[in-house]
Amino acid sequence: MRESTIARRTLETDIEVALNLDGAGTADVSTGVGFFDHMLTAFARHGCFDLSARVKGDYEVDDHHTVEDTGIVLGTAFREALADKKGIRRFGDAFVPMDETLVMAAVDISGRGQAFYEVDPKVERIGSFDAQLAKEFFLAFAREAGITLHVRLVCGENGHHIVEAAFKACARALREAVEPDSRVTGVPSTKGSL
């Protein structure tokens, strides 16, 4: 099983994440940020990842450190669960519609952590969630996971739909990229490493 458990404690956050890339999509998430819990649950479900996340943040400041640091820890867990990356598909992409919204995500398990996030949520807040924090999550996640991630809003108006479709599209692209490919021997790279 491709699994990892990562704990990280700073003066701003205390986070423990357990991730199983070969799971059934179950989530047990508690970040203290309701909408973010909803997004991580959707991420686990649509990626078919089993995810447990226990997060305590400096909520009296705002939710920025909580969301970004969760991205750091989840990205680290993702990288460690992939281990040597042998036999994976490496690339994945997905288009996810949610009513009027359509979001595209594409991923390369490249070893080069970078994200290109062109998603305008159209609103400042979704409930009490600062909508721009979704970008901070994906930037931190991609950097620590060592993946190249592109997320693009094709069309959309409702902020909740837009951000949720981004999380689901990313999850589905990752699910495809980490799937074993029986035709691949070793690492799927002409360099011989990722």
Coordinates of N, CA and C in Angstrom, one line a residue:
M1 N 0.8 -1.2 0.0 CA 0.0 0.0 0.0 C 0.9 1.2 0.0
R2 N 0.4 2.2 -0.8 CA 1.2 3.5 -0.8 C 0.5 4.5 0.2
E3 N 1.2 4.5 1.4 CA 0.6 5.3 2.5 C 1.7 6.1 3.1
S4 N 1.2 7.2 3.8 CA 2.2 8.0 4.5 C 1.4 8.7 5.6
T5 N 2.1 8.9 6.7 CA 1.6 9.8 7.8 C 2.6 10.8 8.2
I6 N 2.2 12.1 8.1 CA 3.1 13.2 8.4 C 2.6 14.1 9.5
A7 N 3.4 14.5 10.4 CA 3.0 15.4 11.4 C 4.0 16.6 11.3
R8 N 3.4 17.8 11.5 CA 4.2 19.1 11.5 C 3.6 20.0 12.5
R9 N 4.5 20.5 13.4 CA 4.1 21.5 14.4 C 4.9 22.7 14.3
T10 N 4.2 23.9 14.2 CA 4.9 25.2 14.2 C 4.2 26.0 15.3
L11 N 4.7 27.3 15.4 CA 4.0 28.2 16.4 C 2.6 28.6 15.9
E12 N 2.3 28.3 14.6 CA 1.1 28.7 14.0 C 0.1 27.6 13.8
T13 N 0.6 26.4 13.6 CA -0.3 25.2 13.3 C 0.3 23.9 13.9
D14 N -0.6 23.0 14.1 CA -0.3 21.7 14.6 C -1.1 20.7 13.7
I15 N -0.4 20.0 12.8 CA -1.1 19.2 11.8 C -0.6 17.8 11.7
E16 N -1.5 16.8 11.6 CA -1.2 15.4 11.3 C -2.1 14.9 10.2
V17 N -1.5 14.4 9.1 CA -2.2 13.9 8.0 C -1.8 12.5 7.7
A18 N -2.7 11.6 7.5 CA -2.5 10.2 7.0 C -3.2 10.1 5.7
L19 N -2.4 9.6 4.7 CA -2.9 9.4 3.3 C -2.6 8.1 2.8
N20 N -3.6 7.5 2.1 CA -3.5 6.2 1.4 C -3.9 6.4 0.0
L21 N -3.0 6.4 -1.0 CA -3.3 6.6 -2.4 C -4.1 5.5 -3.0
D22 N -4.2 4.4 -2.4 CA -4.9 3.2 -2.9 C -6.2 3.0 -2.1
G23 N -6.8 4.0 -1.6 CA -7.9 3.9 -0.7 C -9.3 3.8 -1.5
A24 N -10.3 4.1 -0.7 CA -11.7 4.0 -1.3 C -12.3 5.4 -1.3
G25 N -11.6 6.4 -0.9 CA -12.2 7.8 -0.9 C -12.8 8.2 0.4
T26 N -12.3 7.5 1.5 CA -12.9 7.9 2.8 C -12.1 9.1 3.3
A27 N -12.8 9.9 4.1 CA -12.2 11.1 4.7 C -12.6 11.3 6.1
D28 N -11.7 11.6 6.9 CA -11.9 12.0 8.3 C -11.1 13.2 8.6
V29 N -11.7 14.4 8.4 CA -11.1 15.6 8.3 C -11.6 16.6 9.3
S30 N -10.7 17.2 10.0 CA -11.1 18.3 11.0 C -10.0 19.4 11.0
T31 N -10.3 20.5 10.3 CA -9.3 21.5 10.2 C -9.7 22.8 11.0
G32 N -10.9 22.8 11.4 CA -11.4 24.0 12.1 C -12.0 25.0 11.1
V33 N -11.9 24.7 9.8 CA -12.4 25.6 8.8 C -13.4 24.8 8.0
G34 N -14.7 25.1 8.2 CA -15.8 24.2 7.7 C -15.7 24.0 6.2
F35 N -15.6 25.1 5.4 CA -15.6 24.9 3.9 C -14.4 24.1 3.5
F36 N -13.2 24.4 4.1 CA -12.0 23.7 3.8 C -12.2 22.2 4.1
D37 N -12.8 21.8 5.2 CA -13.1 20.4 5.5 C -13.9 19.8 4.3
H38 N -14.9 20.6 3.8 CA -15.7 20.1 2.7 C -14.9 19.9 1.5
M39 N -13.9 20.8 1.2 CA -13.1 20.6 0.0 C -12.1 19.4 0.2
L40 N -11.5 19.2 1.3 CA -10.6 18.1 1.5 C -11.4 16.7 1.4
T41 N -12.6 16.7 1.9 CA -13.5 15.6 1.8 C -13.8 15.2 0.4
A42 N -14.1 16.3 -0.4 CA -14.3 16.1 -1.9 C -13.0 15.6 -2.6
F43 N -11.9 16.2 -2.2 CA -10.6 15.8 -2.7 C -10.4 14.3 -2.5
A44 N -10.6 13.8 -1.3 CA -10.4 12.4 -1.0 C -11.3 11.5 -1.8
R45 N -12.6 11.9 -1.8 CA -13.6 11.1 -2.4 C -13.3 11.0 -3.9
H46 N -13.0 12.1 -4.6 CA -12.9 12.0 -6.1 C -11.5 11.5 -6.5
G47 N -10.5 11.6 -5.6 CA -9.2 11.0 -5.8 C -9.1 9.5 -5.5
C48 N -10.2 9.0 -4.8 CA -10.2 7.7 -4.2 C -9.0 7.5 -3.3
F49 N -8.7 8.6 -2.5 CA -7.6 8.5 -1.5 C -8.3 8.4 -0.2
D50 N -7.8 7.6 0.7 CA -8.2 7.7 2.1 C -7.4 8.8 2.8
L51 N -8.1 9.7 3.5 CA -7.4 10.8 4.0 C -7.9 11.1 5.4
S52 N -7.0 11.2 6.4 CA -7.3 11.7 7.7 C -6.5 12.9 7.9
A53 N -7.1 14.0 8.4 CA -6.4 15.2 8.7 C -6.9 15.8 10.0
R54 N -6.0 16.1 11.0 CA -6.3 16.7 12.2 C -5.4 18.0 12.3
V55 N -6.1 19.1 12.3 CA -5.4 20.4 12.1 C -5.9 21.4 13.2
K56 N -4.9 22.0 13.9 CA -5.2 23.1 14.8 C -4.4 24.3 14.3
G57 N -5.1 25.4 14.1 CA -4.4 26.6 13.6 C -4.6 27.8 14.5
D58 N -4.0 28.9 14.1 CA -4.1 30.2 14.8 C -5.3 30.9 14.2
Y59 N -6.5 30.4 14.5 CA -7.7 30.9 13.9 C -8.0 32.4 14.3
E60 N -7.4 32.8 15.5 CA -7.6 34.1 16.0 C -6.9 35.1 15.0
V61 N -5.9 34.7 14.2 CA -5.3 35.5 13.2 C -6.2 35.6 12.0
D62 N -6.3 34.4 11.4 CA -7.2 34.1 10.3 C -7.0 32.7 9.9
D63 N -7.5 32.2 8.7 CA -7.4 30.8 8.3 C -6.2 30.6 7.4
H64 N -5.4 31.6 7.1 CA -4.4 31.5 6.1 C -3.3 30.4 6.4
H65 N -2.8 30.5 7.6 CA -1.8 29.5 8.0 C -2.3 28.1 8.1
T66 N -3.6 27.9 8.5 CA -4.2 26.6 8.6 C -4.3 26.0 7.2
V67 N -4.8 26.7 6.2 CA -5.0 26.2 4.9 C -3.7 25.9 4.2
E68 N -2.8 26.9 4.2 CA -1.5 26.8 3.5 C -0.7 25.6 4.1
D69 N -0.6 25.6 5.5 CA 0.2 24.6 6.1 C -0.4 23.2 5.9
T70 N -1.7 23.1 5.8 CA -2.3 21.8 5.5 C -1.9 21.3 4.1
G71 N -1.8 22.3 3.1 CA -1.3 22.0 1.8 C 0.2 21.5 1.9
I72 N 1.0 22.1 2.7 CA 2.4 21.7 2.9 C 2.4 20.2 3.4
V73 N 1.7 19.9 4.4 CA 1.7 18.6 5.0 C 1.1 17.5 4.1
L74 N 0.0 17.9 3.5 CA -0.6 16.9 2.6 C 0.3 16.7 1.3
G75 N 0.9 17.7 0.8 CA 1.8 17.5 -0.3 C 3.0 16.6 0.1
T76 N 3.5 16.8 1.3 CA 4.6 16.0 1.8 C 4.2 14.5 1.9
A77 N 3.0 14.3 2.5 CA 2.4 13.0 2.6 C 2.3 12.3 1.2
F78 N 1.8 13.1 0.2 CA 1.6 12.6 -1.1 C 2.9 12.2 -1.7
R79 N 3.9 13.0 -1.6 CA 5.3 12.7 -2.1 C 5.8 11.4 -1.5
E80 N 5.7 11.3 -0.2 CA 6.2 10.1 0.5 C 5.4 8.9 0.2
A81 N 4.1 9.0 0.0 CA 3.3 7.8 -0.3 C 3.7 7.3 -1.7
L82 N 4.1 8.2 -2.6 CA 4.4 7.8 -4.0 C 5.8 7.0 -4.0
A83 N 6.6 7.3 -3.0 CA 7.9 6.6 -2.9 C 8.7 6.7 -4.2
D84 N 9.1 5.6 -4.8 CA 10.0 5.7 -6.0 C 9.3 6.0 -7.3
K85 N 8.0 6.1 -7.3 CA 7.2 6.5 -8.5 C 7.2 5.4 -9.6
K86 N 7.7 4.3 -9.3 CA 7.8 3.2 -10.4 C 6.4 2.7 -10.8
G87 N 6.3 2.6 -12.1 CA 5.1 1.9 -12.6 C 3.8 2.8 -12.6
I88 N 3.9 4.1 -12.3 CA 2.7 5.0 -12.4 C 2.5 5.5 -13.8
R89 N 1.3 6.0 -14.0 CA 1.0 6.7 -15.3 C 1.7 8.0 -15.4
R90 N 2.0 8.7 -14.4 CA 2.7 10.0 -14.3 C 1.8 11.2 -14.6
F91 N 1.1 11.1 -15.7 CA 0.3 12.3 -16.2 C -1.2 12.0 -15.9
G92 N -1.9 13.0 -15.6 CA -3.4 12.9 -15.4 C -4.0 14.2 -15.7
D93 N -5.3 14.2 -16.2 CA -6.0 15.4 -16.4 C -7.5 15.1 -16.2
A94 N -8.2 16.2 -15.9 CA -9.7 16.0 -15.7 C -10.4 17.4 -16.0
F95 N -11.6 17.3 -16.5 CA -12.5 18.4 -16.6 C -13.6 18.0 -15.7
V96 N -14.0 19.0 -14.8 CA -15.1 18.7 -13.8 C -16.1 19.8 -14.0
P97 N -17.3 19.5 -14.4 CA -18.4 20.4 -14.4 C -19.2 20.4 -13.1
M98 N -19.6 21.6 -12.7 CA -20.5 21.7 -11.5 C -21.5 22.8 -11.9
D99 N -22.7 22.3 -12.4 CA -23.7 23.2 -12.9 C -23.1 24.2 -14.0
E100 N -23.1 25.5 -13.8 CA -22.6 26.4 -14.8 C -21.1 26.5 -14.9
T101 N -20.4 25.8 -14.0 CA -18.9 25.9 -13.8 C -18.3 24.7 -14.5
L102 N -17.1 25.0 -15.1 CA -16.3 24.0 -15.7 C -14.8 24.3 -15.3
V103 N -14.1 23.4 -14.7 CA -12.7 23.5 -14.3 C -11.9 22.4 -14.9
M104 N -10.7 22.7 -15.4 CA -9.8 21.8 -15.9 C -8.5 21.7 -15.0
A105 N -8.1 20.5 -14.7 CA -6.8 20.3 -14.0 C -6.0 19.3 -14.8
A106 N -4.7 19.5 -14.8 CA -3.7 18.6 -15.4 C -2.5 18.5 -14.5
V107 N -1.9 17.3 -14.4 CA -0.8 17.1 -13.4 C 0.2 16.2 -14.1
D108 N 1.5 16.5 -13.7 CA 2.6 15.7 -14.1 C 3.4 15.4 -12.8
I109 N 3.5 14.1 -12.4 CA 4.3 13.7 -11.3 C 5.8 13.9 -11.7
S110 N 6.2 15.1 -11.7 CA 7.5 15.4 -12.4 C 8.7 15.5 -11.5
G111 N 8.5 15.6 -10.2 CA 9.6 15.9 -9.2 C 9.8 17.4 -9.1
R112 N 9.2 18.2 -10.0 CA 9.4 19.6 -9.9 C 8.1 20.3 -9.4
G113 N 8.2 20.8 -8.2 CA 7.0 21.3 -7.5 C 6.6 22.7 -7.9
Q114 N 5.6 22.8 -8.7 CA 5.1 24.1 -9.2 C 3.6 24.0 -9.5
A115 N 2.9 25.1 -9.3 CA 1.5 25.1 -9.7 C 1.2 26.4 -10.4
F116 N 0.3 26.3 -11.4 CA -0.2 27.4 -12.2 C -1.7 27.4 -12.0
Y117 N -2.2 28.3 -11.2 CA -3.6 28.3 -10.8 C -4.3 29.5 -11.3
E118 N -5.1 29.3 -12.4 CA -5.8 30.4 -13.0 C -7.3 30.2 -12.8
V119 N -7.7 30.5 -11.5 CA -9.1 30.3 -11.1 C -9.6 31.5 -10.4
D120 N -10.5 32.3 -10.9 CA -11.1 33.4 -10.3 C -12.4 33.0 -9.6
P121 N -12.4 32.9 -8.3 CA -13.6 32.4 -7.6 C -14.8 33.4 -7.7
K122 N -14.6 34.6 -8.2 CA -15.7 35.6 -8.4 C -16.2 36.2 -7.1
V123 N -15.8 35.7 -6.0 CA -16.2 36.3 -4.7 C -15.0 36.3 -3.8
E124 N -15.1 37.1 -2.7 CA -14.1 37.2 -1.7 C -14.2 36.1 -0.7
R125 N -15.5 35.7 -0.4 CA -15.7 34.7 0.7 C -16.7 33.7 0.2
I126 N -16.5 32.5 0.7 CA -17.5 31.4 0.5 C -17.9 31.0 1.9
G127 N -19.1 31.5 2.4 CA -19.4 31.4 3.8 C -18.4 32.3 4.5
S128 N -17.6 31.7 5.5 CA -16.6 32.4 6.2 C -15.2 32.1 5.6
F129 N -15.1 31.4 4.5 CA -13.8 31.0 3.9 C -13.4 32.0 2.9
D130 N -12.1 32.5 3.1 CA -11.5 33.4 2.2 C -11.1 32.7 0.9
A131 N -11.8 33.0 -0.1 CA -11.8 32.3 -1.4 C -10.4 32.2 -2.0
Q132 N -9.5 33.2 -1.7 CA -8.2 33.2 -2.3 C -7.3 32.2 -1.6
L133 N -7.7 31.6 -0.5 CA -6.9 30.6 0.2 C -6.8 29.3 -0.6
A134 N -7.8 29.1 -1.5 CA -7.7 27.8 -2.3 C -6.4 27.8 -3.1
K135 N -6.1 29.0 -3.7 CA -4.8 29.1 -4.4 C -3.6 28.8 -3.6
E136 N -3.6 29.3 -2.3 CA -2.5 29.1 -1.4 C -2.4 27.6 -1.1
F137 N -3.5 26.9 -1.0 CA -3.4 25.5 -0.7 C -2.8 24.8 -1.9
F138 N -3.2 25.0 -3.1 CA -2.7 24.3 -4.2 C -1.2 24.6 -4.5
L139 N -0.8 25.9 -4.3 CA 0.6 26.2 -4.4 C 1.5 25.4 -3.5
A140 N 1.0 25.4 -2.2 CA 1.8 24.7 -1.2 C 1.8 23.2 -1.4
F141 N 0.6 22.6 -1.8 CA 0.5 21.2 -2.1 C 1.4 20.8 -3.2
A142 N 1.4 21.5 -4.3 CA 2.2 21.1 -5.5 C 3.7 21.2 -5.2
R143 N 4.1 22.3 -4.5 CA 5.5 22.4 -4.2 C 6.0 21.3 -3.4
E144 N 5.3 20.9 -2.3 CA 5.8 19.9 -1.4 C 5.6 18.5 -2.0
A145 N 4.6 18.3 -2.9 CA 4.3 17.0 -3.5 C 5.3 16.7 -4.6
G146 N 6.0 17.8 -5.1 CA 6.9 17.6 -6.2 C 6.2 17.3 -7.5
I147 N 5.1 18.0 -7.7 CA 4.3 17.8 -9.0 C 4.2 19.1 -9.7
T148 N 3.9 19.0 -11.0 CA 3.5 20.2 -11.8 C 2.0 20.1 -11.9
L149 N 1.4 21.2 -11.5 CA -0.1 21.2 -11.5 C -0.6 22.5 -12.2
H150 N -1.5 22.2 -13.1 CA -2.3 23.3 -13.8 C -3.7 23.2 -13.4
V151 N -4.3 24.3 -13.0 CA -5.8 24.3 -12.7 C -6.3 25.6 -13.4
R152 N -7.3 25.4 -14.2 CA -7.9 26.5 -15.0 C -9.4 26.5 -14.9
L153 N -9.9 27.7 -14.7 CA -11.4 27.9 -14.8 C -11.7 28.1 -16.2
V154 N -12.6 27.3 -16.8 CA -13.0 27.4 -18.2 C -14.2 28.4 -18.2
C155 N -15.2 28.1 -17.3 CA -16.3 29.1 -17.2 C -16.9 28.8 -15.8
G156 N -17.6 29.8 -15.3 CA -18.3 29.7 -14.0 C -18.7 31.0 -13.4
E157 N -19.7 31.0 -12.5 CA -20.2 32.2 -11.9 C -20.2 32.1 -10.4
N158 N -20.6 30.9 -9.9 CA -20.8 30.7 -8.5 C -19.5 30.3 -7.8
G159 N -19.1 31.1 -6.8 CA -17.8 30.9 -6.1 C -17.7 29.5 -5.5
H160 N -18.7 29.0 -4.9 CA -18.7 27.7 -4.2 C -18.5 26.6 -5.3
H161 N -19.2 26.7 -6.4 CA -19.0 25.7 -7.5 C -17.6 25.8 -8.1
I162 N -17.1 27.0 -8.2 CA -15.8 27.2 -8.9 C -14.7 26.5 -8.0
V163 N -14.7 26.8 -6.7 CA -13.6 26.3 -5.9 C -13.8 24.8 -5.7
E164 N -15.0 24.3 -5.5 CA -15.2 22.9 -5.4 C -14.8 22.1 -6.6
A165 N -15.2 22.6 -7.8 CA -14.8 22.0 -9.0 C -13.3 21.9 -9.2
A166 N -12.6 23.0 -8.7 CA -11.1 23.0 -8.7 C -10.5 21.8 -7.9
F167 N -11.1 21.6 -6.7 CA -10.6 20.5 -5.8 C -10.9 19.2 -6.4
K168 N -12.1 19.0 -7.0 CA -12.5 17.8 -7.6 C -11.6 17.5 -8.8
A169 N -11.4 18.5 -9.7 CA -10.6 18.3 -10.9 C -9.2 17.9 -10.5
C170 N -8.6 18.6 -9.5 CA -7.3 18.2 -9.1 C -7.2 16.8 -8.6
A171 N -8.2 16.4 -7.8 CA -8.2 15.0 -7.3 C -8.3 14.0 -8.4
R172 N -9.2 14.2 -9.3 CA -9.3 13.2 -10.4 C -8.1 13.1 -11.3
A173 N -7.4 14.3 -11.5 CA -6.2 14.3 -12.3 C -5.1 13.5 -11.6
L174 N -5.0 13.8 -10.3 CA -4.0 13.0 -9.4 C -4.3 11.6 -9.4
R175 N -5.6 11.2 -9.3 CA -6.0 9.8 -9.2 C -5.5 9.1 -10.5
E176 N -5.7 9.7 -11.6 CA -5.2 9.1 -12.9 C -3.7 9.0 -12.9
A177 N -3.0 10.1 -12.5 CA -1.5 10.1 -12.6 C -0.8 9.1 -11.7
V178 N -1.4 8.8 -10.6 CA -0.8 7.8 -9.6 C -1.2 6.4 -9.9
E179 N -2.1 6.2 -10.7 CA -2.6 4.8 -11.0 C -1.4 4.0 -11.6
P180 N -1.3 2.7 -11.1 CA -0.3 1.9 -11.7 C -0.7 1.6 -13.2
D181 N 0.4 1.5 -14.0 CA 0.2 1.2 -15.4 C 1.0 -0.1 -15.7
S182 N 0.4 -1.2 -16.0 CA 1.1 -2.5 -16.1 C 2.1 -2.5 -17.3
R183 N 1.9 -1.5 -18.2 CA 2.9 -1.5 -19.3 C 4.2 -0.7 -19.0
V184 N 4.2 0.0 -17.9 CA 5.3 0.8 -17.5 C 6.2 0.0 -16.6
T185 N 7.5 -0.1 -17.0 CA 8.5 -0.7 -16.1 C 9.4 0.4 -15.6
G186 N 9.7 0.4 -14.3 CA 10.5 1.4 -13.7 C 9.8 2.7 -13.7
V187 N 10.6 3.8 -13.7 CA 10.0 5.2 -13.6 C 9.7 5.7 -15.0
P188 N 8.5 6.2 -15.2 CA 8.1 6.7 -16.5 C 8.7 8.0 -16.9
S189 N 10.0 7.9 -17.2 CA 10.8 9.1 -17.6 C 12.0 8.6 -18.5
T190 N 12.3 9.3 -19.5 CA 13.5 9.0 -20.3 C 14.8 9.3 -19.5
K191 N 14.7 10.1 -18.4 CA 15.9 10.4 -17.6 C 16.2 9.2 -16.6
G192 N 15.1 8.4 -16.4 CA 15.3 7.3 -15.4 C 15.0 7.7 -14.0
S193 N 14.6 8.9 -13.8 CA 14.2 9.3 -12.4 C 13.2 10.5 -12.5
L194 N 12.4 10.6 -11.5 CA 11.5 11.7 -11.4 C 11.7 12.5 -10.1

